[in-house]
Each structure stands twice: as C-alpha cells, then as structure tokens.
mmCIF file of C-alpha atoms and ligand atoms in Angstrom:
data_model
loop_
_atom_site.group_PDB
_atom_site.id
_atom_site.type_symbol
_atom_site.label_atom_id
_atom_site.label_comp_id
_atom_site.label_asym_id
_atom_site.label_seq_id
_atom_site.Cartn_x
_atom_site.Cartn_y
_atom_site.Cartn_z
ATOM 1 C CA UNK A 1 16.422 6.278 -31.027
ATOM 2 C CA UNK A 2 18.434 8.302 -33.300
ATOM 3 C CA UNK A 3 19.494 12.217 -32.891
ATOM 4 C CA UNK A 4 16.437 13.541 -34.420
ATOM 5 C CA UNK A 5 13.906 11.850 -32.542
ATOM 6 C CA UNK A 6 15.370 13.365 -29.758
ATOM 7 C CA UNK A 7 15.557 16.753 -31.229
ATOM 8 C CA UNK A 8 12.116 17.971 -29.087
ATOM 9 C CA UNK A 9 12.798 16.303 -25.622
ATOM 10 C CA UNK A 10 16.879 17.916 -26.296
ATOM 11 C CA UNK A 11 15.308 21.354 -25.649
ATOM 12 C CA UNK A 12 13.018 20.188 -22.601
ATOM 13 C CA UNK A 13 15.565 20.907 -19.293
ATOM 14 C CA UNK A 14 14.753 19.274 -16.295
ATOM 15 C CA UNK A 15 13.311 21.958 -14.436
ATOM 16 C CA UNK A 16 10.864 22.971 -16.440
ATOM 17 C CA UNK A 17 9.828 19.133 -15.772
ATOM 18 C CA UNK A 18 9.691 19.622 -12.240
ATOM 19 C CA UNK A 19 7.847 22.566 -12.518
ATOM 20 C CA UNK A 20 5.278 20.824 -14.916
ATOM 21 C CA UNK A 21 4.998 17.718 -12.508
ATOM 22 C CA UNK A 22 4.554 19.991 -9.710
ATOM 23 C CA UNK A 23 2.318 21.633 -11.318
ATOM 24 C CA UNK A 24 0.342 18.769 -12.493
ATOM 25 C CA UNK A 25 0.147 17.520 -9.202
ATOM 26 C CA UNK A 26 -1.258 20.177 -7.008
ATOM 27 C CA UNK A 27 -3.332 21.838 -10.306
ATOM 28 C CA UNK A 28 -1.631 25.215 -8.969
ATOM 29 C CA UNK A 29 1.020 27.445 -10.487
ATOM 30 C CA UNK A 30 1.297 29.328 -6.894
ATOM 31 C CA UNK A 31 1.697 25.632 -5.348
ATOM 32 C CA UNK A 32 4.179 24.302 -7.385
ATOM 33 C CA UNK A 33 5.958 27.190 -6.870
ATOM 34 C CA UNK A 34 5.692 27.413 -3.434
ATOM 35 C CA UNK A 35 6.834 23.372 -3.167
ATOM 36 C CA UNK A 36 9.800 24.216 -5.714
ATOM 37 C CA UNK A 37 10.675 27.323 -3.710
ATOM 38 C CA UNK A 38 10.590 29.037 -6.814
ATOM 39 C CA UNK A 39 8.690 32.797 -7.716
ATOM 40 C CA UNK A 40 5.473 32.036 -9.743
ATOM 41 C CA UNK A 41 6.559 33.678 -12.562
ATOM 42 C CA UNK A 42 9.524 31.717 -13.008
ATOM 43 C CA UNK A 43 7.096 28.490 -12.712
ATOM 44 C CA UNK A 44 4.886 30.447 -15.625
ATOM 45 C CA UNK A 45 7.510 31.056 -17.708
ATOM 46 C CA UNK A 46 8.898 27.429 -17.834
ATOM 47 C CA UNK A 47 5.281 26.152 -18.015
ATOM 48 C CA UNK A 48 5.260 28.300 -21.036
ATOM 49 C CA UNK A 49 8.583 27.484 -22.463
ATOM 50 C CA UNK A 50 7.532 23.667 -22.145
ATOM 51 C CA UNK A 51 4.508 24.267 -23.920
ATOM 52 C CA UNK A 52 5.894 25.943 -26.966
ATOM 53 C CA UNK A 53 8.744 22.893 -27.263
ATOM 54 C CA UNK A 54 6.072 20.079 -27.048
ATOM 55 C CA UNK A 55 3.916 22.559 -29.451
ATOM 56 C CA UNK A 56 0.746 22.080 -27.459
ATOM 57 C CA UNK A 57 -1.187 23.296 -24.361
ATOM 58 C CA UNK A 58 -0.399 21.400 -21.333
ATOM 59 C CA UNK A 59 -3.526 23.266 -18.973
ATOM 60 C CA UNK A 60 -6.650 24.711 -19.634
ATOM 61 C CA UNK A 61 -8.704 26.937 -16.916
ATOM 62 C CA UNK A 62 -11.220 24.799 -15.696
ATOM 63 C CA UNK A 63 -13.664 27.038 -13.423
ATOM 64 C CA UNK A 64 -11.470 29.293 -11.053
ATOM 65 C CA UNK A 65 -8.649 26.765 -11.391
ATOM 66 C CA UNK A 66 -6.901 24.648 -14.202
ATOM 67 C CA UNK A 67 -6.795 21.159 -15.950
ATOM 68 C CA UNK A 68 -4.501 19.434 -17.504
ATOM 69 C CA UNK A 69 -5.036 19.136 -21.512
ATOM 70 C CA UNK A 70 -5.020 15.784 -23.057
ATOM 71 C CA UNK A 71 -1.283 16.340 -24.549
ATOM 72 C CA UNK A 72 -0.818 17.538 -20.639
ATOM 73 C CA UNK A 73 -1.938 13.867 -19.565
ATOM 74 C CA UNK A 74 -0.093 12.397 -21.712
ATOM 75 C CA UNK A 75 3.368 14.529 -20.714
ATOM 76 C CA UNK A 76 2.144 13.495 -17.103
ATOM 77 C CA UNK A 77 2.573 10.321 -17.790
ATOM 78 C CA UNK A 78 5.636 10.153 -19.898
ATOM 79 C CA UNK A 79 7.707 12.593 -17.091
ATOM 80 C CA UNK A 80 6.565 9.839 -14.390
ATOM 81 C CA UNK A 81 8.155 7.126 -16.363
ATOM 82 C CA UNK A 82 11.440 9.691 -17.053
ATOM 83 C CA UNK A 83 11.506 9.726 -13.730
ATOM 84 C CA UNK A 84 11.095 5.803 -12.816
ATOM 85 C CA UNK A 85 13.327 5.248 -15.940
ATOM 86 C CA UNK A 86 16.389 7.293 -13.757
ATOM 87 C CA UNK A 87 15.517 5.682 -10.860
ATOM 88 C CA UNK A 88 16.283 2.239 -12.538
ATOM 89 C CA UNK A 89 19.431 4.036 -14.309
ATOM 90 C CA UNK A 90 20.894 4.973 -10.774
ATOM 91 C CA UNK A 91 20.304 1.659 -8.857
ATOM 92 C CA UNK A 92 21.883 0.248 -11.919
ATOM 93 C CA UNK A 93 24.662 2.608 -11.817
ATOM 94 C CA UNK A 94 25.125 1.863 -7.894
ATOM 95 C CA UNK A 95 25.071 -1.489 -8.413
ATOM 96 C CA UNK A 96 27.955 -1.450 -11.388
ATOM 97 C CA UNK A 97 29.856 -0.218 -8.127
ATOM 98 C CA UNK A 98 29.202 -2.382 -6.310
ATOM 99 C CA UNK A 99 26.511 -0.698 -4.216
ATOM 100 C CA UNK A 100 22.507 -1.616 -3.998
ATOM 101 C CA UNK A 101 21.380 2.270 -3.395
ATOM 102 C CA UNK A 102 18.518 4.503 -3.987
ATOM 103 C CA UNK A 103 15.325 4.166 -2.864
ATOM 104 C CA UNK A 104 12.502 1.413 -1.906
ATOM 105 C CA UNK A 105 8.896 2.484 -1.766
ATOM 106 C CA UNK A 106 6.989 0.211 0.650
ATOM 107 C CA UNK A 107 3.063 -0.072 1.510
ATOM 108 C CA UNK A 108 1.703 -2.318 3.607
ATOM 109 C CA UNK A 109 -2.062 -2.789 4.462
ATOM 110 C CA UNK A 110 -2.664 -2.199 8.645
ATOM 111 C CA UNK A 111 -2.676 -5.837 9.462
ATOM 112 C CA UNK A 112 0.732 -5.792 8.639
ATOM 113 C CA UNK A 113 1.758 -2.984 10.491
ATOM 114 C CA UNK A 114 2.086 -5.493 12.970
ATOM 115 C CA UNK A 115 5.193 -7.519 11.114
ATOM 116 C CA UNK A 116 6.490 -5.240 8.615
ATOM 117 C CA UNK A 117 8.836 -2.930 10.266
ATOM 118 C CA UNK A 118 10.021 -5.586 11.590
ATOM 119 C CA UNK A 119 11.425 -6.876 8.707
ATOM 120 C CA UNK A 120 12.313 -3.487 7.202
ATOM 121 C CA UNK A 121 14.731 -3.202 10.149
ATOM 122 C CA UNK A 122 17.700 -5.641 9.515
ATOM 123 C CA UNK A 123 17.224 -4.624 5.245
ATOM 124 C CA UNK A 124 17.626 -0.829 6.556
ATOM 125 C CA UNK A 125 20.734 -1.706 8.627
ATOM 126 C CA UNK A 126 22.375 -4.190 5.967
ATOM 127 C CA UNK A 127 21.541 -1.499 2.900
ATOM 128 C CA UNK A 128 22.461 2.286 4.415
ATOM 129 C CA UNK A 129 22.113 3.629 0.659
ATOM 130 C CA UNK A 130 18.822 2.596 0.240
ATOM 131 C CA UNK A 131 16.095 5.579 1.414
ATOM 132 C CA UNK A 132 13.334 3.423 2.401
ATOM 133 C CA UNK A 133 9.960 4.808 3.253
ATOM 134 C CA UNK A 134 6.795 2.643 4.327
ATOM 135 C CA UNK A 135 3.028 3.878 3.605
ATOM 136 C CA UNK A 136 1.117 2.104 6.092
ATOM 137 C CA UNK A 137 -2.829 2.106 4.653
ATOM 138 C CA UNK A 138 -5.868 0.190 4.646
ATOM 139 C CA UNK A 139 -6.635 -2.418 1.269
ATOM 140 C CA UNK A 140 -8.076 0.690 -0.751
ATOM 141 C CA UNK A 141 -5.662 2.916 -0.902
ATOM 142 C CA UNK A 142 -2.588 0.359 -1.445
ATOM 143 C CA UNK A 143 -4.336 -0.548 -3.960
ATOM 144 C CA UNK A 144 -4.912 2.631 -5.504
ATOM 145 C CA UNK A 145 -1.183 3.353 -4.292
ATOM 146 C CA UNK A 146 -0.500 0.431 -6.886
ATOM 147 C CA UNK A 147 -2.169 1.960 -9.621
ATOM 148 C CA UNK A 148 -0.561 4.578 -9.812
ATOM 149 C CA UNK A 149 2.783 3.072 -9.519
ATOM 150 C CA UNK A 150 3.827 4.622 -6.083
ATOM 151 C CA UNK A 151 5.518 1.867 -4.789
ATOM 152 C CA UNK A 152 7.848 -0.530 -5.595
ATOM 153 C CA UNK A 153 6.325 -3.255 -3.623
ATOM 154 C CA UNK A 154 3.314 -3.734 -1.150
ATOM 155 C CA UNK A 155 2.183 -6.360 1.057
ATOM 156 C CA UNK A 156 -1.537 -7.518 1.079
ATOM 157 C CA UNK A 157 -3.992 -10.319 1.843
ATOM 158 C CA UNK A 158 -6.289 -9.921 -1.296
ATOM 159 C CA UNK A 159 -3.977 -8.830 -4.408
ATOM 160 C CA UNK A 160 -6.385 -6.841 -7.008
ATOM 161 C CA UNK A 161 -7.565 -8.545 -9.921
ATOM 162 C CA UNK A 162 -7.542 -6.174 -12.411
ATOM 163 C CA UNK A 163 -4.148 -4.335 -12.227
ATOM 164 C CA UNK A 164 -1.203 -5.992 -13.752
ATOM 165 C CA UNK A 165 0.805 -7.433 -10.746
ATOM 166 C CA UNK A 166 3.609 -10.195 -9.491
ATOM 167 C CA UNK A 167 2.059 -11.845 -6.157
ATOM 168 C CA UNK A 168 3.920 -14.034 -4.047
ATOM 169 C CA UNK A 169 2.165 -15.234 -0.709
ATOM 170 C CA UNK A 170 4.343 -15.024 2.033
ATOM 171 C CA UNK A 171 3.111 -15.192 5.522
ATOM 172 C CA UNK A 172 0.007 -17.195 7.156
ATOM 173 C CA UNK A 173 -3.116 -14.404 7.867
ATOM 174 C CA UNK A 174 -5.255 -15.807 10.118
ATOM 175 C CA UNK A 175 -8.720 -14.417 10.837
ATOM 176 C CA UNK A 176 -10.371 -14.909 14.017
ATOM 177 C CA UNK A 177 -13.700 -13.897 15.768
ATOM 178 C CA UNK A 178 -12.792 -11.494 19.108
ATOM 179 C CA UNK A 179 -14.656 -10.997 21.918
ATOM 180 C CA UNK A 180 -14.512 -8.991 25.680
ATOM 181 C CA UNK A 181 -12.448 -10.863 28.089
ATOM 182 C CA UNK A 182 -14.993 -13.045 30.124
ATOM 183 C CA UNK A 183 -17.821 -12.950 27.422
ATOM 184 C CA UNK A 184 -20.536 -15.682 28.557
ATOM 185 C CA UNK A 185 -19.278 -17.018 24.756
ATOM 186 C CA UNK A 186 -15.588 -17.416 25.671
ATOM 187 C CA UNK A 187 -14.277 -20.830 25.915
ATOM 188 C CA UNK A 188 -17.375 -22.967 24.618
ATOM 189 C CA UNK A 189 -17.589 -24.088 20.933
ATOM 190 C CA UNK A 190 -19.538 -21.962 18.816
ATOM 191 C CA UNK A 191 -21.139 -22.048 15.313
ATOM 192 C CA UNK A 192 -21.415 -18.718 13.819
ATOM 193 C CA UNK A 193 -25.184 -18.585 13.340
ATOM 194 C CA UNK A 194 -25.100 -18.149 16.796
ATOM 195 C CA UNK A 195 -23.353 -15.324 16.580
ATOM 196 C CA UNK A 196 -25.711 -13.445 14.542
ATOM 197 C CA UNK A 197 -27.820 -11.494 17.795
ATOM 198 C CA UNK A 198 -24.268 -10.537 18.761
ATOM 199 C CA UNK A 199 -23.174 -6.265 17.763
ATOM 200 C CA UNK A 200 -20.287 -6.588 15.626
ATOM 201 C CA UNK A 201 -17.921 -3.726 14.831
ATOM 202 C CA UNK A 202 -16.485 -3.796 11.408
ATOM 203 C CA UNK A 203 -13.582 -2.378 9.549
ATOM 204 C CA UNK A 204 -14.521 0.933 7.700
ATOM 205 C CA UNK A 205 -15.469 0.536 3.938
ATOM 206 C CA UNK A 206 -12.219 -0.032 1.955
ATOM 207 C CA UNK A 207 -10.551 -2.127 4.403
ATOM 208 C CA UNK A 208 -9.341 -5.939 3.754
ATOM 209 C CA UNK A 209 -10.462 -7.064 6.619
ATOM 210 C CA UNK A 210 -13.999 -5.948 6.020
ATOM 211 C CA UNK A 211 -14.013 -7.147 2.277
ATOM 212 C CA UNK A 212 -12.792 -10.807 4.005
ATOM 213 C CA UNK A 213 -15.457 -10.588 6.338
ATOM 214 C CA UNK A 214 -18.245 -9.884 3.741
ATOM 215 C CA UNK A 215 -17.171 -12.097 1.405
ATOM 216 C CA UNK A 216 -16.861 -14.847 4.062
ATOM 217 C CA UNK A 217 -20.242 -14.098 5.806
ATOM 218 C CA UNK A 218 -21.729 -14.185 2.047
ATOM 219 C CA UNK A 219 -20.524 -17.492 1.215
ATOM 220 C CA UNK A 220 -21.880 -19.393 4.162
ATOM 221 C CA UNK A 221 -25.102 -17.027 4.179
ATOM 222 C CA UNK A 222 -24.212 -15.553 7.668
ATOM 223 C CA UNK A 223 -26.031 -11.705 8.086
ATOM 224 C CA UNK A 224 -24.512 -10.194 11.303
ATOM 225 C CA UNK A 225 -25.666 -7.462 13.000
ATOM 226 C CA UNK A 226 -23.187 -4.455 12.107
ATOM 227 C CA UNK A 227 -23.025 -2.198 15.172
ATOM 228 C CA UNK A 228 -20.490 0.108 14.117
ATOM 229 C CA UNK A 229 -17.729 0.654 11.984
ATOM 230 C CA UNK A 230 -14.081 1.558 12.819
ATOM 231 C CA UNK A 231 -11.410 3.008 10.720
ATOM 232 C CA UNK A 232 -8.163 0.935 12.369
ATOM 233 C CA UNK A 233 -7.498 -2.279 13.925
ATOM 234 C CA UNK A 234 -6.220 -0.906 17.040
ATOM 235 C CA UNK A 235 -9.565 1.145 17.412
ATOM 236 C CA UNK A 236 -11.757 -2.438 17.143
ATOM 237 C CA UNK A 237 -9.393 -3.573 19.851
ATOM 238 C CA UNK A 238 -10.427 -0.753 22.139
ATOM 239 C CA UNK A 239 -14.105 -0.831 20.998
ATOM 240 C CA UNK A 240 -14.208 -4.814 21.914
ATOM 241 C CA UNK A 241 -12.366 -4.493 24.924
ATOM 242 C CA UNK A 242 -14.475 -2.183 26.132
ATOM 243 C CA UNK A 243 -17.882 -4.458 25.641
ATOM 244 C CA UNK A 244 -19.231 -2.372 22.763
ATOM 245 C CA UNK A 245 -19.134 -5.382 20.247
ATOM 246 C CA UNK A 246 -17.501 -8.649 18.802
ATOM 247 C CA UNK A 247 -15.534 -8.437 15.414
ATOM 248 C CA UNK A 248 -13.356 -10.016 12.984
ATOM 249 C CA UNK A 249 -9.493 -9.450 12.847
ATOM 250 C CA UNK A 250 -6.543 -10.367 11.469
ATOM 251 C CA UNK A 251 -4.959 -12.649 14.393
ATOM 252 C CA UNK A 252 -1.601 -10.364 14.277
ATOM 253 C CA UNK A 253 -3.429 -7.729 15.271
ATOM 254 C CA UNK A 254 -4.839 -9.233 18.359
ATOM 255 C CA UNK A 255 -1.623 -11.671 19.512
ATOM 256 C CA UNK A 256 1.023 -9.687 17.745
ATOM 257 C CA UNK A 257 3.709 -12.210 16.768
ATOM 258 C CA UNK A 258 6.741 -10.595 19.234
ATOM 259 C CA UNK A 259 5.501 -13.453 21.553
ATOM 260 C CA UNK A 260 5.206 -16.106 19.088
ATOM 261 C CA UNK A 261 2.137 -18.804 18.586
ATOM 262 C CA UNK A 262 1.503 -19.333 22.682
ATOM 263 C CA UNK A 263 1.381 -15.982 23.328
ATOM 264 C CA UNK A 264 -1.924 -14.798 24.910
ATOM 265 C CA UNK A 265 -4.053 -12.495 22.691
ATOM 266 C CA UNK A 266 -4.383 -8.710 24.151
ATOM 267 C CA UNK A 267 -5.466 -7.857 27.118
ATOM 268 C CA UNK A 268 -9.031 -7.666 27.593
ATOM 269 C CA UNK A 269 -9.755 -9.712 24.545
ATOM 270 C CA UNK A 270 -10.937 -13.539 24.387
ATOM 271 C CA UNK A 271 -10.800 -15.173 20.738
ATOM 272 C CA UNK A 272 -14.238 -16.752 20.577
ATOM 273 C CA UNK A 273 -13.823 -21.028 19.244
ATOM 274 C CA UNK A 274 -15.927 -20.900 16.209
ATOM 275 C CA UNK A 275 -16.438 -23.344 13.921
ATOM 276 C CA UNK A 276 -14.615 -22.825 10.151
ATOM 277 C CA UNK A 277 -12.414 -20.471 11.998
ATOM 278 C CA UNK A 278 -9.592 -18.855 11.666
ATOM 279 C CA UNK A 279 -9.934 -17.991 8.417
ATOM 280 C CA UNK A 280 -6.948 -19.101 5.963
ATOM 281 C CA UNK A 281 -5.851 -15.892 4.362
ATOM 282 C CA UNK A 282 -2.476 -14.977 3.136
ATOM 283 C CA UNK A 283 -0.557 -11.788 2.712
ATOM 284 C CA UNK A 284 1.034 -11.777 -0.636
ATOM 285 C CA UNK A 285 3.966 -9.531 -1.776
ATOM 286 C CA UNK A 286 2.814 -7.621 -4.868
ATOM 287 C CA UNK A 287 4.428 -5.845 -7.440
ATOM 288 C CA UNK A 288 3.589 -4.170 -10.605
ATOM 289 C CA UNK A 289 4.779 -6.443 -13.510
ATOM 290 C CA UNK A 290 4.651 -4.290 -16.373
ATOM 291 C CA UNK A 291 7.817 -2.370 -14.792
ATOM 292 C CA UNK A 292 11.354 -3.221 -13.887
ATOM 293 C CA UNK A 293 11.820 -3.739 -10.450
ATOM 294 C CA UNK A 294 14.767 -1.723 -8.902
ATOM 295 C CA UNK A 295 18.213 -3.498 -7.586
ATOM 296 C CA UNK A 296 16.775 -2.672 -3.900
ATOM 297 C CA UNK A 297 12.800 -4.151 -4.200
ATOM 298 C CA UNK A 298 14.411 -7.574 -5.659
ATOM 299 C CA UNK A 299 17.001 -7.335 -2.887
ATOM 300 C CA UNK A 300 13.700 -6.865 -0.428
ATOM 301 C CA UNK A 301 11.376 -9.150 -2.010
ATOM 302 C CA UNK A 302 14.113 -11.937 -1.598
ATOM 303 C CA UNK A 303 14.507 -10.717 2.310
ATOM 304 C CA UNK A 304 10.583 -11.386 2.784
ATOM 305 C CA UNK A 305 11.023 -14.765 1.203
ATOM 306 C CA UNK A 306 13.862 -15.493 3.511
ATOM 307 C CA UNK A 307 12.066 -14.014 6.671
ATOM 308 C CA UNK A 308 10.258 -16.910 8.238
ATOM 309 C CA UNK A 309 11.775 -16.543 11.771
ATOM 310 C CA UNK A 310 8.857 -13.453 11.577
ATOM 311 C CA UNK A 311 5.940 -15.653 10.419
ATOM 312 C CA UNK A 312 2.864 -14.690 12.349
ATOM 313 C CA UNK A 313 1.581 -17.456 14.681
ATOM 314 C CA UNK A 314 -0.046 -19.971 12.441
ATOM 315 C CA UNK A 315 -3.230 -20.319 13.852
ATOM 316 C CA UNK A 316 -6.457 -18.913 16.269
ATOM 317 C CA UNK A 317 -7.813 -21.152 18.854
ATOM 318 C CA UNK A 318 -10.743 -21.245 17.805
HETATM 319 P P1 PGA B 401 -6.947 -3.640 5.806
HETATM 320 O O1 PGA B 401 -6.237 -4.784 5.025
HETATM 321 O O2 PGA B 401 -5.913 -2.952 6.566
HETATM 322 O O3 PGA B 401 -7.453 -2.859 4.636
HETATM 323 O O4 PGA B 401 -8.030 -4.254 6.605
HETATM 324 C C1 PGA B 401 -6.046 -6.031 5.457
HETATM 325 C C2 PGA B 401 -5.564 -6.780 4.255
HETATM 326 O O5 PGA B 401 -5.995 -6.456 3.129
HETATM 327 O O6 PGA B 401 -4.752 -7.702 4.482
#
C-alpha cells in the first residue's frame, strides 16, 4: 500500500469512526451520542466530515429514522475489520513483550453453561491481561453471534454448515430422556414408541437441544406429544420435576459434571433407560476461519484441548 492509496483513510481520525460505528449501530445520531458521551452536534458534524472524505453518503432517512447507504455498509464493514485488524496488532504487540493480553470473546450454547466457566477460571487466573467476557446463549444466537464475527471462539454441539468455521470436538454431549422422580417408567427398559402418549416439554425454537431432538425423533419416525416449550434448561428441570412433562436434555444439565460420572442426576429427576439412548453428540470448539485468531483464543483453544480432567460424565444410564 503505497502513500497515495492511503491519502483518503489519512484524513479519516478515529473518532469520527467511533462516532460512525456508533452510529451505525444504534441507527441514532442522539444514541451514539449519548453512548460516546458526546453533544449531538459534535456526532453530526463528524458524521458529516466523514462523509465528505469518503465522498459519499453514509445514511439516508428511512421513515422517521435513518439507514445506512450502500457506501455506509460497506464503511460498516471495513471499520469492523480496522477494528479486529488492531486487535490482532495489539495481542501481537503484547506478545513481542512477552505478554499474551487483550481480549477473548467467548460464547457458549446453555448446555455448556454447565462446564465452561469452569474452564475459563484457571485461563483467567494464568492470563490477568486478557479481558475475557463469556455470552452464554442458546444454538441461534451463537450462531448468529458467529456471523457476525463477535467472538473469537464458541462452543457448540451442532457447528453451522454454511458459515466458514474451524471445529474441533472436544467434550462427550450426551442426551438423555428425563423424567419425575418415581415415574411408573423409571427403572424398567423402555423403547421410545412407548413414550409417545407421554407430555414432553421441549426447548424453545432456536435451541440445540430442540434441533437434536427433532432431528433425532425424525430419523427413527418417533412423533411425541409436545406439551410445552421452555426457553432454558434449568426451566425443563423445574417443569419435569414438578410432573408437568418428560423431555430431552443434555446429560450436563441434569448430573452436572462437579460430581463426576456416578453422581446422581438432580433431585427430583429419574433418567428414563431407553433404548438408542443417550444420544452421542459432541460439543465442538468453533472458530471463524477466514480470520486470524488472536494470541489469547489459540492460547484458549489449546486450554480446551488440554482440559479433560472437566470432561462431562461419558454416558446416561439409560
Ligand atoms: P441450546 O444448545 O442451548 O441451544 O439448546 C445446545 C447445543 O447446541 O449444544
């Protein structure tokens, strides 16, 4: 990139940047201002000054609010990579001294909830530089999360196909079939077509458990008879406990792995013995491969690797 090339971007400063991705973000002047703690006029005039540099209108009123132009897309895109770009420049920088700093983006889906902070603890306390900050959500919106390049790493059972990502399985993700304590089912071997007059509660629309389910009840032709739905793990735990329903869950949400493999699943809960089950799932460590990965996510993708004193039980009883 020679001098000239440059020439435009030499004139762009920084905060009219911030101002513009502020701006871009919350599709208010007022906002942006308000985040940047900045007057609105002095948001304006930057706005302005940025658009006369790139020689193009970066927002367009759109109703009683604005839009970003095309060329404003495009700058939206380009000052997110600027900004990933200096990211990579300063863990670089940190670790020409010797240092593995910045920051590490984590989301995990809410079966792992369960595991992963307890493997972000010991990286936290043997990296003090590195700002870490964990998105716990369900399969949806990591994966959404991962388009858009939020994080530098998530962990999930079912990887998207269509986004261009590094996976690397790490941990065992058992499903199993949960029931009341003292359900007439409990203890006897069960096939799951005779679990179809039972009321199962299901994960809410966008979760991974719910998609496993599905697809699972698809292949072997299984139709159950869907209850309810329930927007966390924790709240199918409650719901079963309390009689309203049987459902399928990750196994670390129901015998959390503090306890290891013998430990007894929740209280209130029985995990029903059905044939084919658990279900063999995974949770895979995913990152976005068209990008550079920081100094810290390599540092924590090798500390997952390395973390099988953590692996989840490896198996239901059923
Ligand atoms: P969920 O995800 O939290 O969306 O159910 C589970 C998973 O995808 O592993």
């Amino acid at each position: 990139m020679n001098g000239s090339r440059l020439a435009r971007l030499s004139r762009v400063t920084p905060q009219q940047l911030r101002a513009f991705e502020a701006t871009a973000r919350l599709l208010s002047v007022t906002g942006a201002a308000r985040e940047l703690h900045l007057t609105q006029p002095t948001v304006s005039v930057q706005l302005r000054e940025l658009a006369a540099t790139i020689g193009e209108p970066l927002f367009e009123s759109a109703g009683r609010g604005i839009r970003l132009t095309q060329a404003g897309e495009a700058l939206q895109q380009t000052a997110g990579e600027l900004g990933d770009c200096w990211r990579r420049f300063e863990s670089r920088l940190a670790e020409l001294n010797g240092l593995v700093r910045g920051s590490l983006r984590i989301a995990a889906v809410t079966t792992a909830e369960y595991f992963v902070p307890d493997l972000v603890g010991p990286f936290a306390a043997a990296h003090p530089g590195v700002e870490i900050e964990l998105a716990i959500e369900n399969r949806d919106r990591v994966v959404e999360r991962l388009q858009r390049g939020v994080d530098d790493v998530a962990v999930m059972m079912m990887p998207p196909g269509e986004l261009p990502l590094e996976r690397r399985p790490f941990l065992d993700n058992p499903l199993v079939v949960v029931a009341p304590a003292g359900h007439p089912l409990a203890g006897r071997r069960l096939r799951l077509a005779s679990l179809a007059g039972e009321r199962w509660l299901m994960r809410e629309p966008g979760s991974g458990t719910r998609m496993a389910a599905e697809q699972h009840f698809a292949e072997v032709g299984f139709e159950p008879r869907v209850a309810m739905s329930l927007g966390s793990n924790e709240a199918i735990k409650h719901a079963v406990g309390a009689g309203l329903g049987i459902a399928l869950l990750s196994l670390v949400a129901v015998r959390p792995p503090v306890g290891g493999a013998g430990a007894a699943p929740s209280e209130g809960l029985d995990i029903l013995k059905v044939a084919g089950f658990p279900l063999r799932r995974r949770w895979s460590m995913v990152w976005r491969s068209d990008r550079p990965l920081t100094i810290a996510a390599r540092r924590f993708i090798e500390h997952l690797s390395e973390a099988r004193e953590l692996r989840a039980p490896a198996g239901g009883r059923g």
